[in-house]
PDB file of C-alpha atoms in Angstrom:
ATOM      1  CA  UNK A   8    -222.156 -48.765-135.669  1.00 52.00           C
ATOM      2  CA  UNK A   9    -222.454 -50.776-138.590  1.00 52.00           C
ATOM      3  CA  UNK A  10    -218.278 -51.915-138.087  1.00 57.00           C
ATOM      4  CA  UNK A  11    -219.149 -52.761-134.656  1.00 53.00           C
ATOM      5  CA  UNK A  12    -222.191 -54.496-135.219  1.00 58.00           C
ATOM      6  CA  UNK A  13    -220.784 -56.526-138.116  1.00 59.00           C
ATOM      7  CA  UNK A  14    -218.187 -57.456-135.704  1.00 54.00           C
ATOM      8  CA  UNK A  15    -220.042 -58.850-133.075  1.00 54.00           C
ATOM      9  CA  UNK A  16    -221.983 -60.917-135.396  1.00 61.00           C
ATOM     10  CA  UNK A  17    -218.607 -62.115-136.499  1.00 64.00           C
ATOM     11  CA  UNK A  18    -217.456 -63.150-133.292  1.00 70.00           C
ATOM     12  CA  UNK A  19    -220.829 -64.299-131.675  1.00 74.00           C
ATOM     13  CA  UNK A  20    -220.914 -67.609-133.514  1.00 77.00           C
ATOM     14  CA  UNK A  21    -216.998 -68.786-132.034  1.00 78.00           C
ATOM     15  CA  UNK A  22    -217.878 -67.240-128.680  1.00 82.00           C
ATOM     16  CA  UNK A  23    -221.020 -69.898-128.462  1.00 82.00           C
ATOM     17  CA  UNK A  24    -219.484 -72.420-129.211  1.00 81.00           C
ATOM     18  CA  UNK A  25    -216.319 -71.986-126.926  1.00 82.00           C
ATOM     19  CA  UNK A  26    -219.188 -71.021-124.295  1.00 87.00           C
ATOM     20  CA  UNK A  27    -220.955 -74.485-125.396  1.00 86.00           C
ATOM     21  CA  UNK A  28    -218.099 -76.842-125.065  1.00 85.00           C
ATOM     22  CA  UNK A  29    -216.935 -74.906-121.397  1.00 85.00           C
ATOM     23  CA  UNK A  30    -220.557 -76.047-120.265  1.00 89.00           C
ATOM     24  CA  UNK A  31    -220.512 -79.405-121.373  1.00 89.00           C
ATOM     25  CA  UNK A  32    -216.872 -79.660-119.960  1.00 86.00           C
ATOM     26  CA  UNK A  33    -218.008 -79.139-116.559  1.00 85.00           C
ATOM     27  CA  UNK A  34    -221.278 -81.244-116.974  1.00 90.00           C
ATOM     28  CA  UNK A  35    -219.632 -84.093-118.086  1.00 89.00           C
ATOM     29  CA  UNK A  36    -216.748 -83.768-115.168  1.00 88.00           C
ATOM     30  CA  UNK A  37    -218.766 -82.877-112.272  1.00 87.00           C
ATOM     31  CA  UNK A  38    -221.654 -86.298-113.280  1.00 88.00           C
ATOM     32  CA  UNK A  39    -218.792 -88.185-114.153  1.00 88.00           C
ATOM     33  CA  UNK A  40    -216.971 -87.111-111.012  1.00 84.00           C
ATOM     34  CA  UNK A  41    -213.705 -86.905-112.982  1.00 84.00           C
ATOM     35  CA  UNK A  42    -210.694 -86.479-110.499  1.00 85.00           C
ATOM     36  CA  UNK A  43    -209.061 -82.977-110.784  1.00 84.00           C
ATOM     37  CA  UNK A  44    -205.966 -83.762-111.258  1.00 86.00           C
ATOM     38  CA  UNK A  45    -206.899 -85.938-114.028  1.00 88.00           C
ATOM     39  CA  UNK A  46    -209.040 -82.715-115.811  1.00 88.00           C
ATOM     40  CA  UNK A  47    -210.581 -80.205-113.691  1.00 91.00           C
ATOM     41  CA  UNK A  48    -213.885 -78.194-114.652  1.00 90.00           C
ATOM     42  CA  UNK A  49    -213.790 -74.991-116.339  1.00 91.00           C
ATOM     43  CA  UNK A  50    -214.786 -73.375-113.561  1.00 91.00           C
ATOM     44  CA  UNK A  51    -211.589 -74.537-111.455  1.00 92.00           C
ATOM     45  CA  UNK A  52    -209.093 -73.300-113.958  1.00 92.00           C
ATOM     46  CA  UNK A  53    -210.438 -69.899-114.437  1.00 93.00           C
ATOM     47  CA  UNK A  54    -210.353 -69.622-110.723  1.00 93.00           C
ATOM     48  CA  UNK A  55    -206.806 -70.600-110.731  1.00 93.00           C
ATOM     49  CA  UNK A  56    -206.471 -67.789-113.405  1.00 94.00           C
ATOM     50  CA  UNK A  57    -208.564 -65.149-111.496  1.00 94.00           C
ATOM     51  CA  UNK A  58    -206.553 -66.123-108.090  1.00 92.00           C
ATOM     52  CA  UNK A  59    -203.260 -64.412-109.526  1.00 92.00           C
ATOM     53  CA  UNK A  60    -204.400 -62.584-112.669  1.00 93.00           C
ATOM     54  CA  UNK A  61    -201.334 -60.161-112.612  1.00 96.00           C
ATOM     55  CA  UNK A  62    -198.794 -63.206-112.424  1.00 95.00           C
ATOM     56  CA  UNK A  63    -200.430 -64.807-115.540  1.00 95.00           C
ATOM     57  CA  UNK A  64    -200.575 -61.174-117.567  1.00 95.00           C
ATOM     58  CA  UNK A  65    -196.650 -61.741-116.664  1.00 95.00           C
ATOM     59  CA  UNK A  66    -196.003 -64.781-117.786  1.00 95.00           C
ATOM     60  CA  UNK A  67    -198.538 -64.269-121.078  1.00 96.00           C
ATOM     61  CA  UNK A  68    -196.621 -60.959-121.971  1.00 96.00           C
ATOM     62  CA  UNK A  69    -193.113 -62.826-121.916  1.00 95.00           C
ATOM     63  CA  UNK A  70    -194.353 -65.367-124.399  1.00 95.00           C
ATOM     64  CA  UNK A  71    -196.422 -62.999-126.651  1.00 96.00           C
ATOM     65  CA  UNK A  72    -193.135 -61.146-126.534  1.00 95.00           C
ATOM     66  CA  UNK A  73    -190.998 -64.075-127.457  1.00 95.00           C
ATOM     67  CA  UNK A  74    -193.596 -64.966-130.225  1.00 96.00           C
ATOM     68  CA  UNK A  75    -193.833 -61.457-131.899  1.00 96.00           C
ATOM     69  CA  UNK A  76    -190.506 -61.182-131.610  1.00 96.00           C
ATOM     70  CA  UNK A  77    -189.997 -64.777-133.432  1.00 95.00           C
ATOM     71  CA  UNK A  78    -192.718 -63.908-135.958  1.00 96.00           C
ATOM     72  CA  UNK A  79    -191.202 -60.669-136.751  1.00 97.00           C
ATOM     73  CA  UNK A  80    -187.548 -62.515-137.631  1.00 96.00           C
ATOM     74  CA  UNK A  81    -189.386 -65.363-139.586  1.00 96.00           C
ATOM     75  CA  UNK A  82    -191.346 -63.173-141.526  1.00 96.00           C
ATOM     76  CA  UNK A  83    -188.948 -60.699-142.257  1.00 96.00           C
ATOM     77  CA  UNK A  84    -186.032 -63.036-143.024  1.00 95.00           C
ATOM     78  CA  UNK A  85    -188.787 -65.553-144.765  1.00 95.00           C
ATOM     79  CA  UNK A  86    -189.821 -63.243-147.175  1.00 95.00           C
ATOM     80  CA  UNK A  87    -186.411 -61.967-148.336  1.00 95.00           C
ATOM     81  CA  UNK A  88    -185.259 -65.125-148.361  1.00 94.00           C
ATOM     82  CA  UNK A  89    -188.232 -66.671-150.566  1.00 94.00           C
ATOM     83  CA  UNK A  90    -187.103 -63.319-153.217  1.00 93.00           C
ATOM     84  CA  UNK A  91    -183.978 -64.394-153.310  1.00 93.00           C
ATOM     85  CA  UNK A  92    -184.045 -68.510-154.422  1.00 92.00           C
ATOM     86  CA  UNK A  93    -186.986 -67.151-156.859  1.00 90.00           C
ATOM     87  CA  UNK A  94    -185.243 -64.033-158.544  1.00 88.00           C
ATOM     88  CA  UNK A  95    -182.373 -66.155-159.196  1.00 90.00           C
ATOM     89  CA  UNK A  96    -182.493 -69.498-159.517  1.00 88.00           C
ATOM     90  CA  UNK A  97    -178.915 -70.931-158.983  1.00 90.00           C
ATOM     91  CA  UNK A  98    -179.345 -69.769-155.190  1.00 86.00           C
ATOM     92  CA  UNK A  99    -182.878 -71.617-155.156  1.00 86.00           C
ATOM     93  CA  UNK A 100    -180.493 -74.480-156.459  1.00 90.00           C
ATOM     94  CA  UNK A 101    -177.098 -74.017-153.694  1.00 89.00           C
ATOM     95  CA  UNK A 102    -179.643 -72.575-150.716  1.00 88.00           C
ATOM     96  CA  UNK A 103    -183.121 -74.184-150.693  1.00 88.00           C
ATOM     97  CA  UNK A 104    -181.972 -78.076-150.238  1.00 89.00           C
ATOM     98  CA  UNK A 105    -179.484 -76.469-147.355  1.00 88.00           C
ATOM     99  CA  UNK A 106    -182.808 -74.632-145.731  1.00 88.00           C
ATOM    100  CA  UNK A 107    -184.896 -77.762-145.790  1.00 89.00           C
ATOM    101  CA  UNK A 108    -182.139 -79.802-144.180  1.00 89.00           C
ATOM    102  CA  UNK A 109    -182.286 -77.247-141.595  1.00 85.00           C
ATOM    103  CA  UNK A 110    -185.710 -77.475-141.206  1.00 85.00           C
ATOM    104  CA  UNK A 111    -185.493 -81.438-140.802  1.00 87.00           C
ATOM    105  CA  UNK A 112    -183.622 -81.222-137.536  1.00 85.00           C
ATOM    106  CA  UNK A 113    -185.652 -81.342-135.113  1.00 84.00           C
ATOM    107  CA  UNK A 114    -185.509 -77.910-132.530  1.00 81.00           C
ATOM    108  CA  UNK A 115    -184.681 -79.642-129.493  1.00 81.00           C
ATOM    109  CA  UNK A 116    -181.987 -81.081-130.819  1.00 83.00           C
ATOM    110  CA  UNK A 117    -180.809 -77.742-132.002  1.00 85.00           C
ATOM    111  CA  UNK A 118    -181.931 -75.909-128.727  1.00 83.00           C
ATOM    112  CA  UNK A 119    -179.146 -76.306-126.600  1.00 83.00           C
ATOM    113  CA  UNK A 120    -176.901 -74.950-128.597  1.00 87.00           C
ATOM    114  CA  UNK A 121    -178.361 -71.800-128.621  1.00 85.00           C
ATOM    115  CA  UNK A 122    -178.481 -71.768-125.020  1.00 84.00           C
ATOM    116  CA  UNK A 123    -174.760 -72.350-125.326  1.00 86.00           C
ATOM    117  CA  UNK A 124    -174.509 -69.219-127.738  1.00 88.00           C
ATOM    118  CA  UNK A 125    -176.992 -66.814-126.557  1.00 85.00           C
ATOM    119  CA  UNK A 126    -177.304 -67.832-122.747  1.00 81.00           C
ATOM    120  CA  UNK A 127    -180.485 -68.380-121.004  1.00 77.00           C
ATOM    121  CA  UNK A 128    -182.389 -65.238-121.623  1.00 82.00           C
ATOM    122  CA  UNK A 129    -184.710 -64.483-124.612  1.00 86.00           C
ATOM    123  CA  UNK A 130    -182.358 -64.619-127.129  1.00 89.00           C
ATOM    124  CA  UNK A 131    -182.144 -68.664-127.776  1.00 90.00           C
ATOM    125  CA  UNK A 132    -186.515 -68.791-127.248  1.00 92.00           C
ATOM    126  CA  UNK A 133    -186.833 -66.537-130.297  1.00 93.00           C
ATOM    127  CA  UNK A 134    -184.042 -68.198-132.216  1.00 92.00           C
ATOM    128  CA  UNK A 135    -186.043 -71.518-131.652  1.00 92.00           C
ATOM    129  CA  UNK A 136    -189.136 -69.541-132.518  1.00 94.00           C
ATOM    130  CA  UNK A 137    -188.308 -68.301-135.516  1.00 95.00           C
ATOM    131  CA  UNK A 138    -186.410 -71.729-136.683  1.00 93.00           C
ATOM    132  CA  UNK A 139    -189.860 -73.487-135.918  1.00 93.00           C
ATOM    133  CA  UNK A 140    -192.055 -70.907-138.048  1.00 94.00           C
ATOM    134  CA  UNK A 141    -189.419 -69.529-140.599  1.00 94.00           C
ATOM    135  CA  UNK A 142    -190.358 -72.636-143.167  1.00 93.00           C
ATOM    136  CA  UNK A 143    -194.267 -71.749-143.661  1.00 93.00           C
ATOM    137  CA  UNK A 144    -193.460 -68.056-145.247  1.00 95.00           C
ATOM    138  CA  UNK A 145    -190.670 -68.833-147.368  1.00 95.00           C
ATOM    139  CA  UNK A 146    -192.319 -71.755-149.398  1.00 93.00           C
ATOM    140  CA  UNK A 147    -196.024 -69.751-148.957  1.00 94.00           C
ATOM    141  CA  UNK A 148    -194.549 -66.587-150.417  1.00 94.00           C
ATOM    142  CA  UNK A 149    -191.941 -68.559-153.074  1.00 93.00           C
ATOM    143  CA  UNK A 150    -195.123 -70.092-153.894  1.00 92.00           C
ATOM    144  CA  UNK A 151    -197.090 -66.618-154.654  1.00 90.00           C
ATOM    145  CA  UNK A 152    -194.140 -65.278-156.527  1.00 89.00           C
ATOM    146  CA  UNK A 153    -194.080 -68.286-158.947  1.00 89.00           C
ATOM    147  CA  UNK A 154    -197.985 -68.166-158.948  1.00 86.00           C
ATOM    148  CA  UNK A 155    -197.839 -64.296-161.121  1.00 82.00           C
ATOM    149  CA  UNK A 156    -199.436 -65.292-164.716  1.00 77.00           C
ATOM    150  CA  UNK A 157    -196.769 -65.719-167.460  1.00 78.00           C
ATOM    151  CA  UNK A 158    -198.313 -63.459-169.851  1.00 78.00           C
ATOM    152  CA  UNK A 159    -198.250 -60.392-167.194  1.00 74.00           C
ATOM    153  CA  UNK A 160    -195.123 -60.970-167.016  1.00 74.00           C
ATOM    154  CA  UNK A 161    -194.791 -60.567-170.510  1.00 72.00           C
ATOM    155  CA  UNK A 162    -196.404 -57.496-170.603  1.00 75.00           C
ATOM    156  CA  UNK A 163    -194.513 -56.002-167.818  1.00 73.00           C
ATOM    157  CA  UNK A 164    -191.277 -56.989-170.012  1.00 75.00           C
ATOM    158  CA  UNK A 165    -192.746 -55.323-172.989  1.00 74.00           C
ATOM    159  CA  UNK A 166    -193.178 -52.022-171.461  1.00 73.00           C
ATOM    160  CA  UNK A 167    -189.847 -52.282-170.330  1.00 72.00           C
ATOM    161  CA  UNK A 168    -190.494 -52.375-166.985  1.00 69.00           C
ATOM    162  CA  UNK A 169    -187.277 -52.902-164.830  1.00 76.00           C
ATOM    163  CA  UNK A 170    -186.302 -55.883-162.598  1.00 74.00           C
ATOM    164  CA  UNK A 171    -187.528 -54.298-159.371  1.00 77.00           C
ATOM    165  CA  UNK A 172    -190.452 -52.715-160.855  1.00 80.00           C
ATOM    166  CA  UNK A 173    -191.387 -55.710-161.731  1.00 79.00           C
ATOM    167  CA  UNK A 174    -190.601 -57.525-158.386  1.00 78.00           C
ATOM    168  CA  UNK A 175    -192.449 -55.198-155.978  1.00 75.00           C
ATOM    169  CA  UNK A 176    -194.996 -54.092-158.207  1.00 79.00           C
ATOM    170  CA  UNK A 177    -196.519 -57.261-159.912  1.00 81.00           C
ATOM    171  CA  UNK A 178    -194.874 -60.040-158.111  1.00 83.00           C
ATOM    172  CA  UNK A 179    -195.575 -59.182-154.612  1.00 84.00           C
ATOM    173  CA  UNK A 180    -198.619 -57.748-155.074  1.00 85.00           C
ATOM    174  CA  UNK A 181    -199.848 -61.047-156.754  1.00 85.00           C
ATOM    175  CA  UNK A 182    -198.388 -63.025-154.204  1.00 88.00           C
ATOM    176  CA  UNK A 183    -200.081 -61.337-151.169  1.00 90.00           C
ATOM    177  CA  UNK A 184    -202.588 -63.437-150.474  1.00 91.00           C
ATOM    178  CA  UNK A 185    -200.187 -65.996-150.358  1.00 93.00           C
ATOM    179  CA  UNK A 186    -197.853 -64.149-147.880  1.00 94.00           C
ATOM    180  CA  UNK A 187    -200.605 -63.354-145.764  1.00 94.00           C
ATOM    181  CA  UNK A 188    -201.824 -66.977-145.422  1.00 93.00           C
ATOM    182  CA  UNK A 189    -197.777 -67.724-144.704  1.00 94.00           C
ATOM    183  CA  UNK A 190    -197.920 -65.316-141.790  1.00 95.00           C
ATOM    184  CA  UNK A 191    -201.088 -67.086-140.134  1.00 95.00           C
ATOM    185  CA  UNK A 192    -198.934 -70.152-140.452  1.00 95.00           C
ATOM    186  CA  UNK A 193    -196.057 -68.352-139.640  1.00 95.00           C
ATOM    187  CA  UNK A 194    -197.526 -67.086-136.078  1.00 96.00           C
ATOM    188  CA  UNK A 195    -199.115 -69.949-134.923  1.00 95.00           C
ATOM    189  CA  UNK A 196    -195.687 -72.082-135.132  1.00 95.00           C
ATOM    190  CA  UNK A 197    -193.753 -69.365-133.629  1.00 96.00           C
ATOM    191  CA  UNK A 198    -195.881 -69.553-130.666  1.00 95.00           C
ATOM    192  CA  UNK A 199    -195.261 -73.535-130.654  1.00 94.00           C
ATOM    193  CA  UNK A 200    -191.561 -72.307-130.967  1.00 92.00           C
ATOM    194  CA  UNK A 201    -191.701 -69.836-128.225  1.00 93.00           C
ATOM    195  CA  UNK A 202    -193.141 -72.566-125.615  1.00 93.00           C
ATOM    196  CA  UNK A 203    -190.883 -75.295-127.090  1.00 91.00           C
ATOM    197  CA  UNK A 204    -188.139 -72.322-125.806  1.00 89.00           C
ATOM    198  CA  UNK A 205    -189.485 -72.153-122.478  1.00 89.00           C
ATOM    199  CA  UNK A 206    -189.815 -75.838-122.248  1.00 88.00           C
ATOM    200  CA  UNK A 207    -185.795 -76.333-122.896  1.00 84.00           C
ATOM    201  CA  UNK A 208    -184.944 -73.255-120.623  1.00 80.00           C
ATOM    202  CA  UNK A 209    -186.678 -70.545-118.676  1.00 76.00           C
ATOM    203  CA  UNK A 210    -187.525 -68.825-115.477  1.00 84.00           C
ATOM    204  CA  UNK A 211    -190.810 -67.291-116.551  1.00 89.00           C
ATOM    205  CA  UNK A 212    -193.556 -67.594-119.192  1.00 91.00           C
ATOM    206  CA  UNK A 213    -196.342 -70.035-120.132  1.00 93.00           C
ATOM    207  CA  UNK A 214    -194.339 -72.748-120.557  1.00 92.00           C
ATOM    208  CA  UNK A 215    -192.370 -72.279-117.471  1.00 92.00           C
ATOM    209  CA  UNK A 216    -195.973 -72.287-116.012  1.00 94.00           C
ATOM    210  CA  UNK A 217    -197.165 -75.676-117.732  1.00 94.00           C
ATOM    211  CA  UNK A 218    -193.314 -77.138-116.684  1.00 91.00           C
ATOM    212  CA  UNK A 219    -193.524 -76.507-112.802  1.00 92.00           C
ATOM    213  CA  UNK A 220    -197.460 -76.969-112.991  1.00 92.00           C
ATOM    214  CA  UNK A 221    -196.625 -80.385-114.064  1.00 89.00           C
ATOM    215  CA  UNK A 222    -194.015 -81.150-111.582  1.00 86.00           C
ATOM    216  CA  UNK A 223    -196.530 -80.491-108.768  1.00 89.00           C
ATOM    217  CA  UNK A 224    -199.593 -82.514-110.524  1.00 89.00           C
ATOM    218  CA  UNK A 225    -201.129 -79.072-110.302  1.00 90.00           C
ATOM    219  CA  UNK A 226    -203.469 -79.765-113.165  1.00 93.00           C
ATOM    220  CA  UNK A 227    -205.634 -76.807-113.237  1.00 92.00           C
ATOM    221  CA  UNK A 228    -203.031 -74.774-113.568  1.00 94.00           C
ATOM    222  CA  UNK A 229    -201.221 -76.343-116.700  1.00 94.00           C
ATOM    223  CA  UNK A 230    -205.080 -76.131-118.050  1.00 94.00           C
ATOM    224  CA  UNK A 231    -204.905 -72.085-117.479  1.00 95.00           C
ATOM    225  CA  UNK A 232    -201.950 -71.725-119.287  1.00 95.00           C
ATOM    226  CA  UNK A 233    -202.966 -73.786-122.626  1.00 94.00           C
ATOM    227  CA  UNK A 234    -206.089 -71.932-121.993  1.00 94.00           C
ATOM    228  CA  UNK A 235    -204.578 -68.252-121.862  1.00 95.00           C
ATOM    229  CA  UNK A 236    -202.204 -69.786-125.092  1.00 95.00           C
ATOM    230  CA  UNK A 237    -205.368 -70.679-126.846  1.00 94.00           C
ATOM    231  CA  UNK A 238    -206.440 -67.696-126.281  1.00 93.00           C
ATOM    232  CA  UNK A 239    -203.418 -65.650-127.250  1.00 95.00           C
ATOM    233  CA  UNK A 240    -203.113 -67.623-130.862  1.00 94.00           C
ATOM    234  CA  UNK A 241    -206.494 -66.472-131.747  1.00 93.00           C
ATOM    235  CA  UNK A 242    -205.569 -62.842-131.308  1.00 93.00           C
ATOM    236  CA  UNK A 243    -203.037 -62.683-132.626  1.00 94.00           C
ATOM    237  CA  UNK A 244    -204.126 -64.391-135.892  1.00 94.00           C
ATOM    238  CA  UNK A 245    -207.211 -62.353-135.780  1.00 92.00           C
ATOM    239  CA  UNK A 246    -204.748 -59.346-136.098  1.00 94.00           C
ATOM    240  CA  UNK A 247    -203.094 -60.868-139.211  1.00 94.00           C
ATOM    241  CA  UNK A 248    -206.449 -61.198-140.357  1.00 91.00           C
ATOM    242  CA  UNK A 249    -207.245 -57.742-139.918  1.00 90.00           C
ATOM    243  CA  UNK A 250    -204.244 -56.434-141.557  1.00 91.00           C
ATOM    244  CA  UNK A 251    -205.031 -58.835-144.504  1.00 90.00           C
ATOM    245  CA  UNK A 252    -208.638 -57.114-144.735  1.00 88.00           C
ATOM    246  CA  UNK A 253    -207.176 -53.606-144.936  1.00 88.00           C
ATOM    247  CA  UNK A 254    -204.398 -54.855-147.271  1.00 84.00           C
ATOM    248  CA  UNK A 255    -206.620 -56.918-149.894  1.00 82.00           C
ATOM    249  CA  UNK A 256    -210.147 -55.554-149.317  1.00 78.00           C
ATOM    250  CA  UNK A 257    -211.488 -56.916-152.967  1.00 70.00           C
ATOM    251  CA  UNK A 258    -210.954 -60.686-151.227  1.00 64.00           C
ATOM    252  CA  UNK A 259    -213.450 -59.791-148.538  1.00 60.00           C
ATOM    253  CA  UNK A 260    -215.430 -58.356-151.237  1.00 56.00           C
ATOM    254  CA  UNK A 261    -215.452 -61.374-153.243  1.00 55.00           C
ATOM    255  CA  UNK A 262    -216.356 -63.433-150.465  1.00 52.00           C
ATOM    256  CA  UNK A 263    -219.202 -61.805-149.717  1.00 53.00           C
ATOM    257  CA  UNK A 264    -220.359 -61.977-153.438  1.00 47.00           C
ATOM    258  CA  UNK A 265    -220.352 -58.734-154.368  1.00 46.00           C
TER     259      UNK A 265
END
């Protein structure tokens, strides 16, 4: 009880405030007597939602899938990759300049190439989403590697600890927090990188939705899909939150001041 009641008081505060600014968004349009199609009331788009709520929990799962699926590349290949230019620096020297050229292009440019190589399924909307998120956990978790305190390393030398003792016992778990606030970075691009997919090419998903919604100047629905999206990003950084709570409970502990 107490979980769930800390919980709720955790999540009352955002809740009124998202309730407070849907109220004032349909006060201020329906006094105003702002068109529709320019930006409809609240109250308009969640009927648009609640009209086809099974299409939308269609189109939502094929992004969150496309997103997880992103994230889970990014932050799999980000993290090896950020051990690797730090554990030896001549590859931080040859790789790392090559990697942030990379990152400079710009993913549309880049997009329909993968289109040409993978086709027009999934498989070139998670390439884009992990190439838009895959930046924010290498230099986070680089960052928390190089952040360990030279005289624990020291000490870990002069126990003779070993190379990979020392790696995934001190270095990693120093760098956590760091990792962890990579991954909340890390998600939220590769759900811009998932849409930017379904923007350049695709037959379903949100962005498909906010692409023909456009094309008709059906307004309320592009406002249903940014609205589910919205949505979406907050859970799923609330669940990298979570897992950061069970992970490094002493930070919640010092936040709270005791």
């Amino acid at each position: 009880m107490d979980k769930l009641s800390s919980a709720l008081r955790g999540w009352g505060t955002p809740l009124a405030g998202a309730l407070s600014v849907f109220i004032l968004w349909e006060a201020v349009v329906r006094v105003v007597g702002v068109s529709p199609i320019l930006v409809p009331p609240p109250s308009l788009v969640l009927a648009d939602i609640a009209a086809a709520p099974l299409w939308f929990a269609q189109q939502t799962a094929f992004t969150a899938l496309i997103t997880l699926s992103g994230f889970a590349c990014a932050a799999v290949f980000g993290i090896l990759f950020a051990i690797l230019i730090v554990e030896w620096p001549l590859l931080d020297r040859l790789l790392f300049p090559l990697f942030i050229a990379l990152n400079s292009v710009p993913k549309v440019a880049v997009a329909p190439l993968f289109i040409i190589w993978f086709g027009t399924g999934a498989e070139p909307k998670i390439a884009i989403s992990f190439l838009v998120a895959v930046f924010a956990i290498v230099v986070d978790t680089a960052l928390g590697l190089r952040s360990v305190p030279a005289d624990t390393l020291d000490l870990a030398r002069a126990l003779r600890g070993s190379r990979l003792k020392v790696l995934l016992r001190i270095k990693l778990y120093c760098a956590l927090p760091h990792i962890f606030a990579g991954l909340k970075v890390t998600m939220s691009l590769a759900l811009v990188g998932a849409i930017v997919g379904e923007f350049v090419s695709a037959q379903k998903g949100l962005g498909y939705v906010i692409l023909t919604a456009q094309g008709m100047f059906d307004t309320p629905r592009v406002f249903a899909a940014i609205l589910i999206l919205a949505v979406m990003g907050v859970g799923l950084i609330a669940l990298i939150d979570a897992a950061e709570r069970r992970a490094l409970p002493w930070r919640r502990r010092q936040a709270g001041g005791h």
